[in-house]
């Protein structure tokens, strides 16, 4: 009895009745008024015992009057808010947007008026289909949502890393999303499009085929949020002070260039580190390597819109960069992680309808539907019309209005006046001069539930995307389609998809048909408009053709054993850091191993916990004895074999030869295998890594 009282009470009174608190070291000190270290209830009452519920008797039932227990469990039971119905899994960061030059000629938006102007931003990246706890490397479009806290209110550019969308009209959104989510009877598959429902819907929705080409491409398995582009997708308007309007499409380009992984790698990353993208962003920002993107505008007028091959209001189409050159107008830098994931990343509420004066909407039917939807979703998720009171959602400019009350009202008006006009001479008033005014677009016509005939070409840009890719990227698209359709059990769905592919590229259709066992090709799908084959390739659409020519921001995994050459390791580290990349050591023990010269080489990962899929390139710096031991370990052989199969550059000390051959790598080396004969070779290796992958190896490894 005495023992349990001592164990459970952290706090007691001295003889004068002053409160005494047991510190970490067990010493007793006096509790100052409002001491930060004293545990309290949410009502502020100090808590004496947080280890045991109040009971009737030592082994008796719990008592209802235990208000501390009741409050603690009540709060815990309500910790979750509904996750986003789409884009549930996401990761955010703070930063700023810096305007290069004034864009006053095009827009009156304050954010674009002054060169060098810095505007705070919060960005959230996400996947679409999976739930909040799903893995990062799903094959999926990524959300790229930016909230600019401008001096004229919040501007949310809620985009994706793919410039087109599956559907043309917002009314189809619940259908496309239902189809990709876990099937409702069985509750799986999670975060995957490879199932019948998705492909059934797609095969019956030809407007989705252009987006399907993107989703089956490497864009849908990015290596990092830092290495992907972002797009506003829809056509928007800019409006200047003279009320003149120009159309605009928004494009984000990553400073470190684009990079994706291969599918076999993505699948393994999801097992090895389901938080791969989160961790990558966290590590980069925490280490001061702040990711950066340039905002580009594609500007065009009504004449261009009227003469362009496709309707600029159709969100399944893009304007090739070769047709309208993107104009860089500013840079986005992410330099600070949220202090609290829930408060910021989970509660941030993006809304397409948040636009400042000078930025306006087009009549894109998807955008129009989104403008309606996003407010609804915030009320559902955040539970109160006062969600703008949350610090992450509140504007950072002064704001004044007469909205009041409601759940969780944090900012409440003072004084008598809560309406206008009023004769008290108090409170805010409209400003025709500074306030938001819509662009006065002429609208006429009948009220119709109709899809414009100008949206009817579903295949031409899908084909243009496909022919713009390198042979490697085209192969990846074919492999992705094959994989996905191989997971469909209904042969009619597979056949319908091949019929669509015949309208995109015959060889692609034949390759996929052959791999999924369709012997007789179906007729091409009926096309609402004959597909065109005269659109030229757009090199800007390829990832590989637009490589970064640098290895900066990437990561090398160095497999090390005891007795490794310390000079070589130091040379590698120096060259990798000079490039702006990161080196991480994988060792038999995380505590580290002694190098040949006796110095301690600390490990970041053990071999099991640091497979090569987590790195962009690998190096093997081992002793003869170490190599002998490792070649018997499956994890070490996989480390090497996977890196080779994923076309990564591999540097190796002479002793590692045995490990390479035991991993099944041909003794005839390709140019991606770089012998570390001397310390100078470390530089050669990093230089080679700038290509990111040796794609020519891919056809020989046959993943
Ligand atoms: Fe969204 N979308 N969406 N969407 N969307 C949401 O809003 C919706 C669409 C996008 O990180 C939801 O706050 C409809 C296109 C991103 O918090 C919801 C339609 C594009 C994010 C919603 C679309 C997007 C969302 C769910 C068809 C690319 C995550 C939670 C008309 C241009 C933002 C939320 C974040 C989130 C509705 C189509 C991008 C339900 C009805 C096209 C990046 O309101």
XYZ file of C-alpha atoms and ligand atoms in Angstrom:
747
model
C 0.000 0.000 0.000
C 2.705 2.450 1.000
C 4.687 1.471 -2.078
C 1.854 2.162 -4.501
C 1.137 5.578 -2.969
C 4.771 6.527 -3.431
C 4.825 5.307 -7.036
C 1.728 7.129 -8.116
C 2.121 10.513 -6.508
C 4.556 12.847 -8.159
C 3.611 15.763 -6.023
C 3.006 16.425 -2.325
C 2.895 19.275 0.115
C 5.498 20.330 2.634
C 4.673 21.156 6.153
C 3.637 24.717 5.262
C 1.198 23.438 2.618
C 3.298 24.705 -0.350
C 3.135 22.457 -3.394
C 6.216 20.430 -4.100
C 6.931 18.834 -7.464
C 9.233 15.925 -8.121
C 11.634 16.846 -10.911
C 13.065 14.376 -13.361
C 15.924 13.654 -11.047
C 13.531 12.873 -8.211
C 14.388 16.026 -6.249
C 11.528 18.047 -4.819
C 11.207 21.705 -5.716
C 8.653 24.344 -5.027
C 5.944 24.827 -7.698
C 5.852 28.446 -8.805
C 2.577 30.091 -9.712
C 1.702 29.087 -13.306
C 4.674 26.714 -13.556
C 4.879 25.512 -17.162
C 5.851 22.039 -16.039
C 2.786 21.289 -13.964
C 0.310 19.058 -15.748
C -3.173 20.555 -15.687
C -6.610 19.692 -16.997
C -7.952 21.647 -19.974
C -9.689 23.835 -17.399
C -6.306 24.684 -15.900
C -6.606 22.654 -12.716
C -3.319 21.096 -11.561
C -3.269 17.303 -11.771
C -1.958 15.255 -8.859
C -1.900 11.804 -10.419
C -1.973 10.992 -14.117
C -1.205 7.276 -13.736
C -4.317 5.890 -12.038
C -8.068 6.375 -12.245
C -10.011 7.201 -9.096
C -11.312 3.979 -7.542
C -13.486 2.898 -4.698
C -10.930 0.905 -2.779
C -7.547 -0.224 -3.980
C -8.970 -2.890 -6.303
C -12.500 -1.486 -6.602
C -14.551 -0.026 -9.498
C -13.777 3.369 -11.056
C -15.675 6.413 -9.835
C -17.699 8.712 -12.103
C -16.495 11.800 -10.326
C -12.973 11.355 -11.760
C -13.224 14.519 -13.859
C -9.571 14.370 -14.920
C -9.935 10.865 -16.346
C -13.276 11.732 -17.968
C -11.884 14.866 -19.628
C -8.707 13.139 -20.796
C -10.516 10.214 -22.436
C -13.295 12.432 -23.824
C -10.715 14.542 -25.586
C -8.800 11.559 -26.875
C -11.998 10.024 -28.262
C -12.511 13.159 -30.350
C -8.972 13.679 -31.608
C -9.683 12.775 -35.214
C -11.456 14.986 -37.673
C -12.785 13.485 -40.914
C -9.941 12.981 -43.324
C -10.180 14.644 -46.710
C -12.421 12.602 -49.027
C -9.675 12.984 -51.638
C -6.060 14.042 -51.055
C -6.253 12.635 -47.507
C -2.564 11.801 -47.336
C -0.529 14.947 -47.519
C 2.446 16.824 -46.212
C 2.891 20.550 -45.898
C 5.541 23.193 -45.375
C 5.815 26.957 -44.987
C 7.820 29.272 -47.162
C 7.590 32.351 -49.295
C 6.915 33.424 -52.847
C 9.149 36.085 -54.333
C 7.881 38.114 -57.286
C 10.520 38.741 -59.984
C 9.042 41.779 -61.773
C 5.843 43.781 -61.700
C 3.055 42.182 -63.738
C 0.869 45.295 -63.479
C 0.341 45.229 -67.255
C -1.574 41.945 -66.846
C -2.992 41.907 -63.351
C -3.845 44.244 -60.514
C -3.200 41.447 -57.976
C -1.089 43.050 -55.274
C 1.207 40.020 -55.055
C 2.434 40.722 -58.612
C 2.945 44.489 -58.379
C 6.463 44.880 -56.981
C 9.761 43.212 -57.929
C 11.260 41.433 -54.935
C 7.958 41.325 -53.018
C 7.915 38.345 -50.645
C 4.589 36.737 -49.769
C 4.291 34.022 -47.100
C 2.919 30.694 -48.355
C 1.849 27.310 -47.057
C 2.090 24.386 -49.473
C 0.521 20.950 -49.111
C 1.474 18.031 -51.354
C -0.732 14.961 -51.419
C -1.793 11.773 -53.101
C -5.438 11.519 -54.151
C -6.811 8.022 -53.776
C -5.346 6.654 -50.558
C -6.476 7.304 -47.032
C -4.477 9.343 -44.559
C -2.365 6.401 -43.433
C -1.582 5.049 -46.882
C 1.909 4.911 -48.371
C 3.611 7.729 -50.261
C 4.545 5.952 -53.474
C 1.145 5.009 -54.798
C 0.741 5.351 -58.540
C -1.364 8.489 -58.373
C -1.578 12.154 -59.283
C -0.042 14.385 -56.599
C -1.808 17.448 -55.214
C 0.270 20.634 -55.246
C -1.780 23.165 -53.295
C -0.353 26.599 -52.506
C -1.910 29.116 -50.151
C -0.460 32.588 -50.685
C -1.154 34.909 -47.741
C -1.274 38.062 -49.886
C -1.869 41.601 -48.689
C -5.287 41.407 -50.362
C -6.394 38.148 -48.814
C -5.563 34.502 -49.370
C -4.999 33.183 -52.859
C -5.177 29.389 -53.101
C -3.725 27.812 -56.218
C -4.972 24.264 -55.687
C -3.206 22.323 -58.395
C -1.780 18.925 -59.254
C 1.522 17.613 -60.601
C -0.234 16.682 -63.850
C -1.588 19.448 -66.110
C -4.803 17.718 -67.181
C -7.604 15.899 -65.388
C -9.687 12.740 -65.835
C -13.011 14.432 -66.419
C -14.381 17.525 -68.102
C -17.360 18.273 -65.905
C -17.492 18.474 -62.103
C -20.639 16.344 -61.996
C -18.487 13.287 -62.810
C -16.106 13.813 -59.861
C -17.896 11.548 -57.351
C -17.933 8.793 -60.015
C -14.242 8.892 -60.888
C -13.309 9.061 -57.203
C -15.681 6.260 -56.167
C -14.236 4.098 -58.920
C -10.626 4.488 -57.797
C -11.270 4.158 -54.054
C -11.451 0.730 -52.376
C -14.384 -1.201 -53.840
C -17.358 -0.707 -51.514
C -18.209 -4.353 -50.865
C -14.683 -5.596 -50.057
C -13.011 -2.440 -48.800
C -9.857 -2.859 -50.897
C -7.530 -2.174 -52.678
C -6.076 0.762 -50.794
C -4.386 3.608 -52.708
C -4.352 1.705 -55.969
C -5.939 2.165 -59.322
C -5.131 -1.403 -60.364
C -8.599 -2.874 -59.967
C -11.751 -3.481 -61.992
C -13.878 -0.595 -60.767
C -11.349 2.038 -61.786
C -10.639 0.606 -65.209
C -14.320 -0.113 -65.787
C -15.112 3.576 -65.300
C -12.104 4.706 -67.348
C -12.874 2.356 -70.208
C -16.375 3.850 -70.365
C -15.093 7.444 -70.138
C -12.998 8.288 -73.198
C -12.377 11.865 -71.991
C -10.054 10.365 -69.348
C -7.618 8.801 -71.815
C -5.230 11.772 -71.989
C -4.925 11.816 -68.178
C -4.499 8.037 -68.208
C -1.366 8.435 -70.318
C 0.040 10.743 -67.613
C -1.048 8.501 -64.751
C 0.580 5.496 -66.377
C 3.745 7.512 -66.949
C 6.525 8.088 -64.436
C 4.898 11.408 -63.435
C 2.644 9.366 -61.168
C 5.561 7.909 -59.158
C 7.738 10.939 -58.375
C 11.023 10.448 -56.543
C 10.311 13.448 -54.314
C 7.849 16.307 -53.960
C 10.926 18.438 -54.574
C 11.401 16.973 -58.045
C 7.953 17.415 -59.517
C 6.180 20.092 -61.497
C 2.875 21.626 -60.479
C -0.005 22.906 -62.573
C -3.075 25.029 -61.941
C -4.682 22.809 -64.631
C -7.595 25.098 -65.513
C -7.436 28.246 -67.552
C -7.751 31.261 -65.236
C -7.948 34.961 -65.982
C -5.704 37.834 -64.985
C -7.381 41.243 -64.843
C -5.449 44.519 -64.763
C -6.360 47.903 -63.262
C -7.989 48.930 -66.551
C -10.228 45.870 -66.334
C -8.512 44.250 -69.278
C -8.283 40.497 -69.048
C -5.885 37.881 -70.378
C -6.101 34.107 -69.957
C -3.469 32.309 -67.924
C -2.301 28.804 -67.067
C -0.030 28.351 -64.044
C 3.000 26.030 -64.039
C 5.462 25.325 -61.198
C 8.927 24.108 -62.241
C 11.243 22.538 -59.655
C 14.712 24.059 -59.448
C 16.269 20.625 -58.929
C 14.638 19.265 -62.085
C 12.160 16.426 -62.403
C 12.826 12.861 -61.340
C 10.729 9.765 -60.847
C 11.325 6.234 -59.666
C 10.502 3.012 -61.502
C 7.469 0.945 -60.547
C 9.361 -2.018 -59.121
C 11.223 0.492 -56.948
C 8.032 2.292 -55.876
C 6.498 -0.959 -54.669
C 9.583 -1.714 -52.576
C 9.870 1.831 -51.221
C 6.314 1.561 -49.947
C 7.397 -1.370 -47.808
C 10.784 -0.009 -46.753
C 9.634 3.526 -45.956
C 5.936 4.331 -46.452
C 6.778 7.938 -45.494
C 9.444 8.282 -48.171
C 8.160 11.588 -49.577
C 7.410 13.100 -46.185
C 10.783 12.164 -44.797
C 12.483 13.555 -47.896
C 10.818 16.959 -47.524
C 11.374 17.022 -43.771
C 15.073 16.129 -44.122
C 15.688 18.623 -46.909
C 14.101 21.521 -45.042
C 15.555 20.612 -41.652
C 19.040 20.423 -43.165
C 18.669 23.848 -44.796
C 18.454 22.526 -48.367
C 15.282 24.497 -49.106
C 13.314 23.242 -52.101
C 12.434 25.784 -54.708
C 10.080 26.087 -57.678
C 9.656 28.771 -60.284
C 6.138 29.962 -61.098
C 5.570 30.220 -64.837
C 2.632 31.733 -66.657
C 1.311 30.770 -70.045
C -0.535 33.904 -71.120
C -2.915 34.055 -74.065
C -5.725 36.196 -75.346
C -9.183 35.484 -76.712
C -7.844 35.317 -80.278
C -5.471 32.535 -79.338
C -8.264 30.777 -77.440
C -10.498 30.970 -80.517
C -7.847 29.630 -82.863
C -6.197 26.944 -80.667
C -6.760 23.318 -81.678
C -8.677 22.597 -78.457
C -11.055 24.410 -76.154
C -9.048 26.234 -73.465
C -11.952 25.592 -71.064
C -11.492 21.829 -71.401
C -9.393 20.591 -68.430
C -8.428 17.398 -70.256
C -6.247 19.471 -72.600
C -3.018 21.401 -72.163
C -1.262 24.050 -74.183
C 2.170 22.715 -75.163
C 5.062 24.841 -73.953
C 6.333 24.942 -77.521
C 3.070 26.686 -78.506
C 2.991 29.173 -75.621
C 6.297 29.625 -73.869
C 5.935 29.736 -70.093
C 7.103 33.006 -68.570
C 8.875 32.773 -65.185
C 7.384 35.334 -62.803
C 8.602 34.376 -59.346
C 10.002 31.683 -57.104
C 8.572 29.618 -54.299
C 10.904 28.581 -51.481
C 9.900 26.172 -48.708
C 12.017 26.855 -45.656
C 10.053 25.886 -42.555
C 8.212 22.797 -41.389
C 4.995 23.182 -39.418
C 5.391 23.036 -35.659
C 2.350 20.823 -35.408
C 1.196 18.525 -38.184
C -2.455 18.498 -37.151
C -2.836 22.229 -36.560
C -1.320 23.154 -39.870
C -1.127 20.370 -42.458
C -4.300 18.602 -41.396
C -6.401 21.691 -40.751
C -5.318 23.775 -43.703
C -8.339 24.485 -45.887
C -7.580 25.161 -49.526
C -10.298 26.575 -51.711
C -10.161 27.361 -55.406
C -12.563 30.224 -54.828
C -9.921 32.068 -52.773
C -8.651 34.556 -55.333
C -7.511 38.144 -54.798
C -8.613 41.069 -56.991
C -6.811 40.728 -60.328
C -7.143 36.929 -60.586
C -10.408 35.519 -61.888
C -11.965 32.305 -63.108
C -12.657 30.986 -66.568
C -15.802 29.029 -67.354
C -14.004 25.678 -67.216
C -16.877 23.472 -65.950
C -14.532 21.590 -63.623
C -13.263 24.784 -62.035
C -16.789 26.097 -61.664
C -17.766 22.928 -59.799
C -14.682 23.087 -57.603
C -15.478 26.652 -56.603
C -18.703 25.306 -55.169
C -17.303 22.166 -53.558
C -14.362 23.287 -51.468
C -16.343 25.368 -48.977
C -18.604 22.415 -48.255
C -15.721 20.138 -47.542
C -14.200 22.552 -45.009
C -17.410 22.704 -43.017
C -17.600 18.927 -42.934
C -13.989 18.472 -41.938
C -13.387 21.378 -39.619
C -16.876 21.434 -38.205
C -17.545 25.143 -38.040
C -18.009 28.071 -40.391
C -15.269 29.676 -38.294
C -12.532 27.525 -39.849
C -10.954 30.761 -41.100
C -10.197 31.583 -37.454
C -7.635 28.790 -37.348
C -4.205 30.403 -37.642
C -3.227 28.346 -40.718
C -6.335 29.508 -42.584
C -6.565 33.092 -41.348
C -5.416 35.821 -43.710
C -2.229 37.581 -42.695
C -3.558 40.936 -43.897
C -6.040 43.053 -41.926
C -9.638 41.859 -42.331
C -12.946 43.238 -41.142
C -16.430 41.859 -41.606
C -19.685 41.388 -39.739
C -19.730 37.589 -39.658
C -20.227 36.481 -36.075
C -20.940 33.646 -33.648
C -21.080 29.985 -34.655
C -19.109 27.092 -33.196
C -15.677 27.932 -31.843
C -15.771 31.636 -32.680
C -12.297 32.831 -31.708
C -12.494 36.391 -32.928
C -15.561 38.210 -31.731
C -16.714 41.688 -32.644
C -16.678 44.334 -29.946
C -19.088 47.237 -29.780
C -22.639 47.709 -30.931
C -22.390 47.626 -34.674
C -22.659 44.287 -36.482
C -24.386 45.338 -39.699
C -24.069 47.861 -42.427
C -25.179 50.320 -43.561
C -25.380 51.815 -40.112
C -25.638 55.379 -38.945
C -23.146 55.003 -36.105
C -20.332 55.718 -38.481
C -18.556 52.568 -37.383
C -17.370 49.375 -38.976
C -15.952 48.450 -42.367
C -17.454 49.569 -45.675
C -17.164 48.189 -49.217
C -14.525 49.632 -51.484
C -15.514 49.745 -55.157
C -11.971 50.892 -55.848
C -9.989 48.160 -54.026
C -12.554 45.393 -53.742
C -12.797 42.285 -55.892
C -14.774 42.835 -59.068
C -15.428 40.066 -61.526
C -14.278 40.435 -65.079
C -17.393 41.557 -66.947
C -17.465 38.712 -69.424
C -20.320 38.696 -71.918
C -22.487 35.641 -71.324
C -25.471 34.611 -73.396
C -27.206 31.446 -74.474
C -29.769 28.914 -73.418
C -29.760 27.156 -70.098
C -28.592 23.668 -71.078
C -27.267 20.484 -69.521
C -24.798 19.743 -72.275
C -21.164 19.002 -73.089
C -19.762 21.389 -75.671
C -18.820 19.793 -79.009
C -15.487 21.622 -78.664
C -14.593 19.152 -75.874
C -15.075 16.080 -78.089
C -11.507 15.211 -79.125
C -10.399 12.674 -76.519
C -7.371 11.063 -78.111
C -5.201 13.546 -80.023
C -3.393 15.001 -77.015
C -3.071 11.551 -75.457
C -1.171 10.566 -78.568
C 0.854 13.782 -78.501
C 1.896 13.033 -74.909
C 2.904 9.498 -75.826
C 5.024 10.431 -78.848
C 6.752 13.140 -76.800
C 8.286 10.562 -74.447
C 11.656 8.835 -74.787
C 11.633 5.123 -75.633
C 12.302 4.374 -71.949
C 9.326 6.427 -70.828
C 7.106 4.860 -73.470
C 8.180 1.444 -72.215
C 7.239 2.473 -68.676
C 3.778 3.521 -69.861
C 3.273 0.178 -71.580
C 4.484 -1.689 -68.482
C 2.209 0.322 -66.205
C -0.840 -0.316 -68.375
C 0.044 -3.992 -68.504
C 0.419 -4.195 -64.731
C -2.811 -2.332 -64.023
C -4.912 -4.224 -66.542
C -3.432 -7.529 -65.396
C -5.122 -6.819 -62.046
C -8.534 -6.477 -63.712
C -10.463 -9.695 -63.582
C -13.079 -8.798 -66.157
C -11.763 -9.448 -69.699
C -14.295 -7.016 -71.223
C -12.675 -4.141 -69.316
C -9.203 -5.072 -70.539
C -10.469 -5.302 -74.097
C -12.250 -1.940 -73.951
C -9.013 -0.349 -72.758
C -7.049 -1.822 -75.655
C -9.719 -0.453 -77.999
C -9.019 3.042 -76.615
C -5.252 2.587 -76.841
C -5.659 1.806 -80.543
C -6.779 5.422 -80.941
C -3.641 6.620 -79.154
C -0.799 4.523 -80.554
C -1.092 1.240 -82.354
C 2.216 -0.184 -81.146
C 1.359 0.679 -77.569
C -2.019 -1.037 -77.935
C -0.424 -4.113 -79.490
C 2.275 -4.353 -76.811
C -0.258 -4.135 -74.001
C -2.695 -6.508 -75.721
C 0.060 -9.066 -76.199
C 1.205 -8.855 -72.575
C -2.292 -9.243 -71.153
C -3.064 -12.146 -73.449
C -5.511 -10.573 -75.919
C -4.873 -12.499 -79.088
C -7.215 -10.752 -81.477
C -7.094 -6.980 -81.349
C -10.505 -5.347 -80.905
C -11.757 -2.604 -83.213
C -10.556 0.874 -82.134
C -13.060 2.523 -79.790
C -15.680 4.712 -81.424
C -14.316 8.230 -81.311
C -16.595 11.244 -80.933
C -14.074 13.054 -83.109
C -11.468 11.330 -85.291
C -8.096 11.314 -83.500
C -5.469 13.518 -85.131
C -1.977 12.282 -85.766
C -0.515 15.584 -86.930
C 0.204 17.134 -83.539
C 3.972 17.395 -83.217
C 5.872 15.915 -80.267
C 6.319 18.313 -77.357
C 9.729 17.577 -75.781
C 8.725 19.593 -72.690
C 6.359 16.750 -71.746
C 9.163 14.257 -71.129
C 10.880 13.945 -67.758
C 14.045 12.351 -69.106
C 14.512 14.899 -71.905
C 14.477 17.634 -69.284
C 16.903 16.164 -66.754
C 18.525 18.417 -64.163
C 22.149 17.803 -65.294
C 23.060 17.841 -61.620
C 22.912 15.385 -58.754
C 22.098 18.120 -56.224
C 19.429 17.234 -53.692
C 19.863 13.508 -54.324
C 21.105 10.816 -51.961
C 23.861 8.191 -52.177
C 23.759 5.087 -49.990
C 27.223 3.781 -49.180
C 27.432 0.192 -48.013
C 30.382 -0.093 -45.663
C 31.972 -2.939 -43.704
C 34.674 -3.059 -41.059
C 38.090 -2.583 -42.584
C 36.792 -0.314 -45.390
C 39.173 2.178 -46.960
C 38.665 5.395 -44.942
C 40.427 7.533 -47.556
C 37.966 6.366 -50.192
C 35.008 7.059 -47.929
C 36.243 10.565 -47.207
C 36.807 11.238 -50.889
C 33.286 10.043 -51.673
C 31.780 12.172 -48.932
C 33.650 15.264 -50.136
C 32.596 14.800 -53.776
C 28.966 14.064 -52.894
C 28.685 17.102 -50.642
C 30.413 19.310 -53.210
C 27.628 18.366 -55.607
C 24.970 19.378 -53.069
C 23.920 15.769 -52.509
C 23.717 13.714 -49.326
C 25.631 10.567 -48.343
C 24.234 8.017 -45.922
C 26.146 5.012 -44.609
C 24.649 1.549 -44.443
C 26.628 -0.726 -42.168
C 26.275 -4.144 -40.561
C 25.818 -2.252 -37.244
C 24.277 1.210 -36.901
C 26.717 1.983 -34.114
C 29.309 1.955 -36.827
C 32.323 -0.003 -37.968
C 36.033 0.591 -37.724
C 37.613 1.515 -41.043
C 40.983 0.077 -42.057
C 42.802 2.979 -40.400
C 40.876 2.435 -37.152
C 38.563 5.447 -37.486
C 34.916 4.907 -36.641
C 32.475 5.064 -39.555
C 29.013 5.686 -38.154
C 26.105 3.943 -39.837
C 22.751 5.583 -40.471
C 21.046 2.350 -41.499
C 21.500 -1.353 -41.056
C 21.350 -3.343 -44.274
C 17.821 -4.591 -43.601
C 16.606 -1.074 -42.835
C 18.404 0.729 -45.631
C 17.643 -1.053 -48.911
C 19.011 0.588 -52.032
C 15.535 1.704 -53.187
C 15.874 4.530 -50.665
C 18.853 5.994 -52.564
C 19.496 7.548 -55.949
C 22.853 5.854 -56.360
C 24.955 3.481 -54.289
C 28.581 2.843 -53.474
C 30.090 -0.340 -52.043
C 33.139 0.380 -49.913
C 33.985 -2.901 -48.257
C 36.939 -4.950 -47.103
C 37.664 -8.386 -48.544
C 36.437 -10.022 -45.387
C 33.349 -7.799 -45.339
C 32.526 -8.677 -48.959
C 32.912 -12.379 -48.187
C 30.416 -12.069 -45.384
C 27.941 -9.828 -47.204
C 27.729 -11.981 -50.315
C 26.075 -14.625 -48.148
C 23.387 -12.204 -46.917
C 20.198 -11.904 -48.983
C 19.614 -8.280 -47.920
C 23.087 -7.271 -49.109
C 22.684 -9.098 -52.424
C 19.264 -7.426 -52.898
C 20.844 -4.070 -52.091
C 23.151 -4.456 -55.051
C 20.820 -6.332 -57.404
C 17.981 -3.827 -56.955
C 20.227 -0.826 -57.513
C 21.458 -2.458 -60.709
C 17.959 -3.394 -61.886
C 16.708 0.131 -61.170
C 19.445 1.475 -63.462
C 21.294 3.285 -60.699
C 24.929 4.238 -60.795
C 27.051 1.962 -58.636
C 30.549 2.718 -57.410
C 32.554 -0.114 -55.860
C 35.863 -0.652 -54.184
C 37.901 -3.499 -55.755
C 37.009 -5.835 -52.879
C 33.280 -5.585 -53.733
C 33.662 -7.546 -56.968
C 32.507 -10.760 -55.307
C 29.383 -9.082 -53.953
C 28.547 -7.787 -57.428
C 28.856 -11.192 -59.016
C 26.869 -12.880 -56.232
C 24.124 -10.291 -56.874
C 23.955 -11.633 -60.412
C 25.706 -8.722 -62.080
C 27.581 -9.587 -65.207
C 31.347 -9.243 -64.756
C 31.298 -7.295 -68.035
C 30.653 -3.867 -66.518
C 28.451 -1.204 -68.102
C 29.213 2.492 -67.793
C 27.000 2.749 -64.726
C 29.383 0.542 -62.727
C 32.300 2.654 -61.632
C 35.353 1.077 -60.055
C 36.754 3.096 -57.188
C 40.366 2.287 -58.075
C 41.608 5.439 -56.459
C 40.206 8.454 -54.687
C 39.874 10.424 -57.954
C 37.289 7.904 -59.125
C 34.901 9.294 -56.503
C 34.617 12.480 -58.590
C 34.008 10.445 -61.737
C 31.215 8.557 -59.974
C 29.404 11.719 -58.837
C 29.762 13.180 -62.308
C 28.151 10.062 -63.788
C 25.330 10.286 -61.239
C 24.207 13.565 -62.810
C 22.423 11.460 -65.433
C 20.401 10.052 -62.488
C 19.847 6.661 -64.135
C 21.548 4.605 -66.817
C 18.386 3.906 -68.770
C 20.195 1.965 -71.485
C 20.640 -0.815 -68.909
C 16.902 -1.266 -68.536
C 16.342 -3.467 -71.560
C 19.034 -5.859 -70.367
C 17.746 -6.240 -66.798
C 14.133 -6.852 -67.911
C 12.372 -5.780 -64.741
Fe -10.030 18.753 -55.619
N -10.955 18.509 -53.838
N -11.794 18.475 -56.556
N -9.117 18.793 -57.450
N -8.276 18.949 -54.745
C -10.343 18.526 -52.650
O -11.094 19.700 -50.765
C -13.004 18.540 -55.963
C -9.702 18.699 -58.657
C -7.072 19.216 -55.335
O -3.977 19.699 -49.809
C -11.313 18.527 -51.498
O -10.140 20.370 -48.836
C -14.032 18.481 -56.956
C -8.791 19.058 -59.708
C -6.031 19.260 -54.349
O -5.836 20.159 -48.755
C -12.678 18.570 -52.188
C -13.399 18.375 -58.163
C -7.619 19.364 -59.081
C -6.666 19.017 -53.130
C -12.292 18.545 -53.647
C -11.991 18.383 -57.896
C -7.838 19.189 -57.672
C -8.061 18.839 -53.419
C -11.111 17.436 -50.499
C -14.006 18.235 -59.525
C -6.303 19.790 -59.706
C -6.023 18.898 -51.780
C -10.497 18.084 -49.286
C -14.740 19.325 -59.947
C -6.337 21.025 -60.405
C -5.881 20.202 -51.083
C -10.530 19.490 -49.563
C -5.170 20.012 -49.768
C -9.030 18.589 -52.440
C -13.201 18.596 -54.608
C -11.037 18.235 -58.935
C -6.797 19.418 -56.727
C -13.646 17.471 -51.812
C -15.513 18.513 -56.698
C -9.087 19.122 -61.199
C -4.557 19.515 -54.584
O -13.350 19.757 -51.917
